[in-house]
Short mmCIF file of C-alpha atoms in Angstrom, two decimals:
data_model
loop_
_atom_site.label_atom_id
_atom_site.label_comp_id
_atom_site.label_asym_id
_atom_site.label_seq_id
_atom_site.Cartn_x
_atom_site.Cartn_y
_atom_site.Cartn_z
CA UNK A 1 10.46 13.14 -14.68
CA UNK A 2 6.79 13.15 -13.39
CA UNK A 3 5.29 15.32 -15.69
CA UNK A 4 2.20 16.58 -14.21
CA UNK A 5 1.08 15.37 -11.19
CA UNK A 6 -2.36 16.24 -9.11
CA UNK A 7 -3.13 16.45 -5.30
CA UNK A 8 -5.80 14.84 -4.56
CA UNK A 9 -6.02 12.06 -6.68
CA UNK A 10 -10.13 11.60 -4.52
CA UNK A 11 -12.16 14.17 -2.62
CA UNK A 12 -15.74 13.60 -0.97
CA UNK A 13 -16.97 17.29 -0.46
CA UNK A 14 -20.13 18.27 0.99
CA UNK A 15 -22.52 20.56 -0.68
CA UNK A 16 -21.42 24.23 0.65
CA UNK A 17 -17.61 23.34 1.77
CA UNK A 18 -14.45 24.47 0.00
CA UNK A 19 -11.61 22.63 -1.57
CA UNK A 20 -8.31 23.27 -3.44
CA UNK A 21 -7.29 21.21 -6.02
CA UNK A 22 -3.09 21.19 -6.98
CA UNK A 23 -2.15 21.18 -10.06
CA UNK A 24 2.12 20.77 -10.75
CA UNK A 25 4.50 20.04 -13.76
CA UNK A 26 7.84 19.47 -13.76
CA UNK A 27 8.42 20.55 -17.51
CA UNK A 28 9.00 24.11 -17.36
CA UNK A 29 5.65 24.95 -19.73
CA UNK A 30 4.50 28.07 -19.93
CA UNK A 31 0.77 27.02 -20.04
CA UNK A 32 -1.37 25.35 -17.92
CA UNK A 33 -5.02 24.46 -18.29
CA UNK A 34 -7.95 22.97 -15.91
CA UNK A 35 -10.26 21.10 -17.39
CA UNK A 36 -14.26 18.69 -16.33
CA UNK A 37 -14.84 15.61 -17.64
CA UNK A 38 -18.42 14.32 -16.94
CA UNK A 39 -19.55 11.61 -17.32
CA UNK A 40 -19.75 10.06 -21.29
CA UNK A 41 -18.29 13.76 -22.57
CA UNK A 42 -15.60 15.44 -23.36
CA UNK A 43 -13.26 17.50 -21.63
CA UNK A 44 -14.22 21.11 -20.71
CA UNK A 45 -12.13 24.18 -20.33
CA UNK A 46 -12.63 25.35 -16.82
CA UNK A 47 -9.72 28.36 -16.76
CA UNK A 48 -6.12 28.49 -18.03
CA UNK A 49 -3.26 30.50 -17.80
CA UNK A 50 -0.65 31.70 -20.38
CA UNK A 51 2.19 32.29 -17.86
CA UNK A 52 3.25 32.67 -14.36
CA UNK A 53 0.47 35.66 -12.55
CA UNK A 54 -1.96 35.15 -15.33
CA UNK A 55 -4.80 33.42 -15.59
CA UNK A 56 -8.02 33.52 -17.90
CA UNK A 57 -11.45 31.73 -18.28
CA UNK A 58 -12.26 29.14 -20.33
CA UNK A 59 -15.40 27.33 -21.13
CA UNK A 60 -16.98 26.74 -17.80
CA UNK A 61 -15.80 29.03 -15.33
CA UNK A 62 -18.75 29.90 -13.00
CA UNK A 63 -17.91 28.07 -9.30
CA UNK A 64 -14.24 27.84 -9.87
CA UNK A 65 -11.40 29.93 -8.77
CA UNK A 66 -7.70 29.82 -10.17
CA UNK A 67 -4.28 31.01 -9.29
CA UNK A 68 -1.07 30.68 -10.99
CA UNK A 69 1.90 32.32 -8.36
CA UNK A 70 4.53 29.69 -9.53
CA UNK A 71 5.13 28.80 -13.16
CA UNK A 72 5.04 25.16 -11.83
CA UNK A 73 2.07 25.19 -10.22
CA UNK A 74 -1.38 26.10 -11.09
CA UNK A 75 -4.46 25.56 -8.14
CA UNK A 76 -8.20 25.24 -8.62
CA UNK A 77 -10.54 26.49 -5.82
CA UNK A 78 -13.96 25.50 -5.65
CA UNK A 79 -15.53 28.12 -3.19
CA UNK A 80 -18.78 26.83 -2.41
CA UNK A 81 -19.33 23.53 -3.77
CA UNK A 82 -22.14 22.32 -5.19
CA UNK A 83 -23.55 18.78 -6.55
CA UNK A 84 -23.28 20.25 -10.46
CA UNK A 85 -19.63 20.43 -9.48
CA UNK A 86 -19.22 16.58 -8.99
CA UNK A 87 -16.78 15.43 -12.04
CA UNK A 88 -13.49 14.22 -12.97
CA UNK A 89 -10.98 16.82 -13.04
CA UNK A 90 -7.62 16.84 -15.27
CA UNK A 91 -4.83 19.52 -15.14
CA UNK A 92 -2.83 19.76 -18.59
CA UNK A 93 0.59 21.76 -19.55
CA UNK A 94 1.84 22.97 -23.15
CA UNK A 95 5.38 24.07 -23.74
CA UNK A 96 3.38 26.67 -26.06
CA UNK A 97 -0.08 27.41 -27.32
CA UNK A 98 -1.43 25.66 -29.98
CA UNK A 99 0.87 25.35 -32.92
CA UNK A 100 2.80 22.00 -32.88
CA UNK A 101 3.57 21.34 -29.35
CA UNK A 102 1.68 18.47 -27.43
CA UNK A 103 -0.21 18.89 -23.59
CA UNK A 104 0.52 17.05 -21.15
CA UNK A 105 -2.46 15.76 -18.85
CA UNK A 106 -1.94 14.38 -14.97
CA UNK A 107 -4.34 11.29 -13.92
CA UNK A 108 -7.25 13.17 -12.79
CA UNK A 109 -8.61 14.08 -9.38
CA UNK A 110 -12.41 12.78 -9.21
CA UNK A 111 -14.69 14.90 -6.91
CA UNK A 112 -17.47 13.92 -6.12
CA UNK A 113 -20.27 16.72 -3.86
CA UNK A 114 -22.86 15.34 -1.86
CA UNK B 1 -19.41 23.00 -30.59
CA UNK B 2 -16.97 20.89 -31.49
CA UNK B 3 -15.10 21.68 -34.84
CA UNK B 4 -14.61 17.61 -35.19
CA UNK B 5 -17.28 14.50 -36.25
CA UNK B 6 -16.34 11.26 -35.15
CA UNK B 7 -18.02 7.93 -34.87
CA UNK B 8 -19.63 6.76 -31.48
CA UNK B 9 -18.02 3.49 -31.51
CA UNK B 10 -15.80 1.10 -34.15
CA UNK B 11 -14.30 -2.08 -33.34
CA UNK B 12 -11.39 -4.41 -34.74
CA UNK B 13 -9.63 -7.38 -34.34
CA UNK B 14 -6.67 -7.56 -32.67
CA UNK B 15 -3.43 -7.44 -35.13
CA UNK B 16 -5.36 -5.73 -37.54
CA UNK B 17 -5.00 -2.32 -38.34
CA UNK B 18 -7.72 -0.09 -36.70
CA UNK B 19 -8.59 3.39 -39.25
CA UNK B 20 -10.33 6.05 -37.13
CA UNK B 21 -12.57 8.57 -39.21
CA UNK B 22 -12.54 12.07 -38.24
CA UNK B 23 -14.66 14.85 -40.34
CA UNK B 24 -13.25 18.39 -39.79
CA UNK B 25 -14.83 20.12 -42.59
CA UNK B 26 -14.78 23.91 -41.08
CA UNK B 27 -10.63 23.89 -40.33
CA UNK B 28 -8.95 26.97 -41.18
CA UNK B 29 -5.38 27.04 -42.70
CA UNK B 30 -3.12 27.29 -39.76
CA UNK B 31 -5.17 24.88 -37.84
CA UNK B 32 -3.19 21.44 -36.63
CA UNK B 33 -5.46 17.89 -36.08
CA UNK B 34 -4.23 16.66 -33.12
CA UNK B 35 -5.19 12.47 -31.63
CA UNK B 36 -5.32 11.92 -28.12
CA UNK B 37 -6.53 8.91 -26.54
CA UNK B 38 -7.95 8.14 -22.94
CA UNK B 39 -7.88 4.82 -21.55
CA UNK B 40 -10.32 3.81 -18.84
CA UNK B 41 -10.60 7.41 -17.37
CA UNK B 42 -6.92 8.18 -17.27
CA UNK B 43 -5.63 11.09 -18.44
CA UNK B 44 -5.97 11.90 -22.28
CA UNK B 45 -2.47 10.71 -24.37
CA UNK B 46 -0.96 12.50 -26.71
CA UNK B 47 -0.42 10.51 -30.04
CA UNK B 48 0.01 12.56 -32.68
CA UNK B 49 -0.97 15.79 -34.86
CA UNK B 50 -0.18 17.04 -38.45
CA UNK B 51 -1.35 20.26 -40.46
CA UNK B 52 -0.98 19.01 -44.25
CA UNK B 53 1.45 16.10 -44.94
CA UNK B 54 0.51 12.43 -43.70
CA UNK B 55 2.76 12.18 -40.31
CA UNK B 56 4.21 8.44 -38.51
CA UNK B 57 5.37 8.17 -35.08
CA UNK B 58 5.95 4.99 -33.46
CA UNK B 59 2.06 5.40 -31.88
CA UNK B 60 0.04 5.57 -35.14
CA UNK B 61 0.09 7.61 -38.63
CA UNK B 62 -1.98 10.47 -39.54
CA UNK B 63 -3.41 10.70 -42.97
CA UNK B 64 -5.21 14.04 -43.75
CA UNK B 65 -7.20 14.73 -47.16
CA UNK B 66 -5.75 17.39 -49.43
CA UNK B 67 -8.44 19.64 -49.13
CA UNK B 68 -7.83 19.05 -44.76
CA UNK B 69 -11.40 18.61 -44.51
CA UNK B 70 -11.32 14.77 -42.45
CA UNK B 71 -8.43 13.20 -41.15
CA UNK B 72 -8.06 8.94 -40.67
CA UNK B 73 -5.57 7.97 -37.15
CA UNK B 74 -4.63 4.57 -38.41
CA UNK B 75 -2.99 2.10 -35.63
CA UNK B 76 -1.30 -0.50 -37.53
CA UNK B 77 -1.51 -3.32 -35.70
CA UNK B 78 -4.41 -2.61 -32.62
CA UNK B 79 -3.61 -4.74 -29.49
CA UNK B 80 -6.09 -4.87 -26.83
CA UNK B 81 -4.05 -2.13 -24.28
CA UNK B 82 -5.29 -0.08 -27.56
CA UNK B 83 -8.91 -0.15 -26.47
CA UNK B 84 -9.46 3.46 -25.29
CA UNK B 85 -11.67 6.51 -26.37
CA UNK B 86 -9.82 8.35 -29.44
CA UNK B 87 -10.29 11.95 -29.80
CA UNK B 88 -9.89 13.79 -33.03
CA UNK B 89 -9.28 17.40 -32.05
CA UNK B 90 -8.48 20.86 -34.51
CA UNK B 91 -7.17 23.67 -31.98
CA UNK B 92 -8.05 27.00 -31.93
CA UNK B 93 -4.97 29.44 -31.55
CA UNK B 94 -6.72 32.66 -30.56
CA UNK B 95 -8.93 31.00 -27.89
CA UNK B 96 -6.02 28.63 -26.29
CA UNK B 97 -8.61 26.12 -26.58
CA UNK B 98 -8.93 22.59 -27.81
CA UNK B 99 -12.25 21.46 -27.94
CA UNK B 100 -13.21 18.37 -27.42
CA UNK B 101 -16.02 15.99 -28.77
CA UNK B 102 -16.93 12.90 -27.52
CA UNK B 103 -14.78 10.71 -29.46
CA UNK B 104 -14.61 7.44 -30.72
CA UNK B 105 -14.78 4.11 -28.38
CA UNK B 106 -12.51 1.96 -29.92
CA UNK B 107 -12.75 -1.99 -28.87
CA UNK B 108 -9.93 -4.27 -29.85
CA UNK B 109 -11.51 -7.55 -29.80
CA UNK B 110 -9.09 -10.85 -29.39
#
C-alpha cells in the first residue's frame, strides 16, 4: 500500500516555463488537497477537491492550476512559473472532510524557479 | 490566521515524557484538535486528534481542557527519532481547511 505518492520528488524550473506536478493515492479517498510549505512556515492550501471532476481554491491559488479527472489522481500545473513559486510542495488525501478521519501526506516535491 | 498558539521551541531529555502546549481558545463545538508531526521536511504525520475526552494511541495521548480551550500532546517516553516539528491544528469543516501554524520544534536531547 503506497499511500500517496508524488512525481517529481525535484524540479529546477526556469522563470517563465511550465510544469505539472502528480499527485496519486492508492486509498480510495474522496479528497485530495495541494498544499506550499516555505521555508520556516506552515503548510498552505493551494486548491483541493471534494471528489472526482471537482476542484476548488484554497488559500493561495493565484499561479496554480488543478485538475482532478481520476479519483486517484489529482495534478498541479504551474503555468508560468515564477521565483515566488519556489517551495516545497505536499499532496494530502482524506477518506472524508474534517470530522474524525486523518490525511494522508506524500514526501513532498521541492521546486525550486530560477 | 491560525486558530492554534503554540510554543516556538521546547526540548526534553530522552526517556522522559515530552508535554506539548497548544492554546485554542476560539474552537467551536464540533471542532476536532488534530497533532501532526513533520520530521526533517518529510511529509506531515498523522498522530492523533480528539474533540472532548482525553484520547491514547500507541503514538502519544491527547489531553484537552474541559472548557476545549488548549490541548497538551504528551509523548511518553520521547526518543530522539521523536525530534520533529509538532503541529497543533483545529479544522474547519465548512472551509475543508486545516490551518496550519508554525508549530512547535521539539528537540529530544540524549
Amino acid at each position: 500500500n503506497a499511500g500517496v505518492t508524488q512525481t517529481p520528488k525535484f524540479r529546477v524550473l526556469k522563470t517563465g516555463q511550465s510544469m505539472t506536478l502528480l499527485c496519486a493515492q492508492d486509498m480510495n479517498h474522496e479528497y485530495m488537497y495541494w498544499y506550499r510549505q516555505d521555508p520556516g512556515m506552515g503548510l498552505r492550501l493551494i486548491h483541493y477537491s471534494v471528489g472526482e471532476g471537482t476542484t476548488a481554491k484554497g488559500e493561495v491559488p493565484d499561479g496554480y492550476n488543478v485538475s482532478r479527472l481520476k479519483k486517484q489522481n489529482f495534478l498541479l500545473g504551474l503555468e508560468s512559473a515564477a521565483p515566488s513559486q519556489t517551495s516545497v510542495y505536499f499532496c494530502a488525501s482524506s477518506l472524508r472532510v474534517s470530522g474524525i478521519y486523518g490525511y494522508t501526506f506524500g514526501s513532498g516535491t521541492r521546486l525550486t524557479v530560477v | 490566521d491560525a486558530k492554534t498558539t503554540q510554543p516556538p521551541s521546547m526540548d526534553c531529555a530522552e526517556g522522559r515524557a515530552a508535554n506539548l502546549p497548544c492554546n485554542h481558545s476560539t474552537i467551536s463545538g464540533n471542532e476536532y484538535v488534530y497533532w501532526y508531526r513533520q520530521i526533517h521536511s518529510q511529509g506531515p504525520q498523522y498522530i492523533i486528534h480528539g474533540l472532548k475526552n482525553n484520547e491514547t494511541n500507541e503514538m502519544a495521548s491527547l489531553i484537552i481542557t474541559e472548557d476545549r480551550k488548549s490541548s497538551t500532546l504528551i509523548l511518553p517516553h520521547a526518543t530522539l527519532r521523536d525530534t520533529a516539528v509538532y503541529y497543533c491544528i483545529v479544522d474547519m469543516d465548512s472551509n475543508y481547511q486545516l490551518i496550519w501554524g508554525a508549530g512547535t520544534k521539539l528537540i529530544i536531547k540524549p
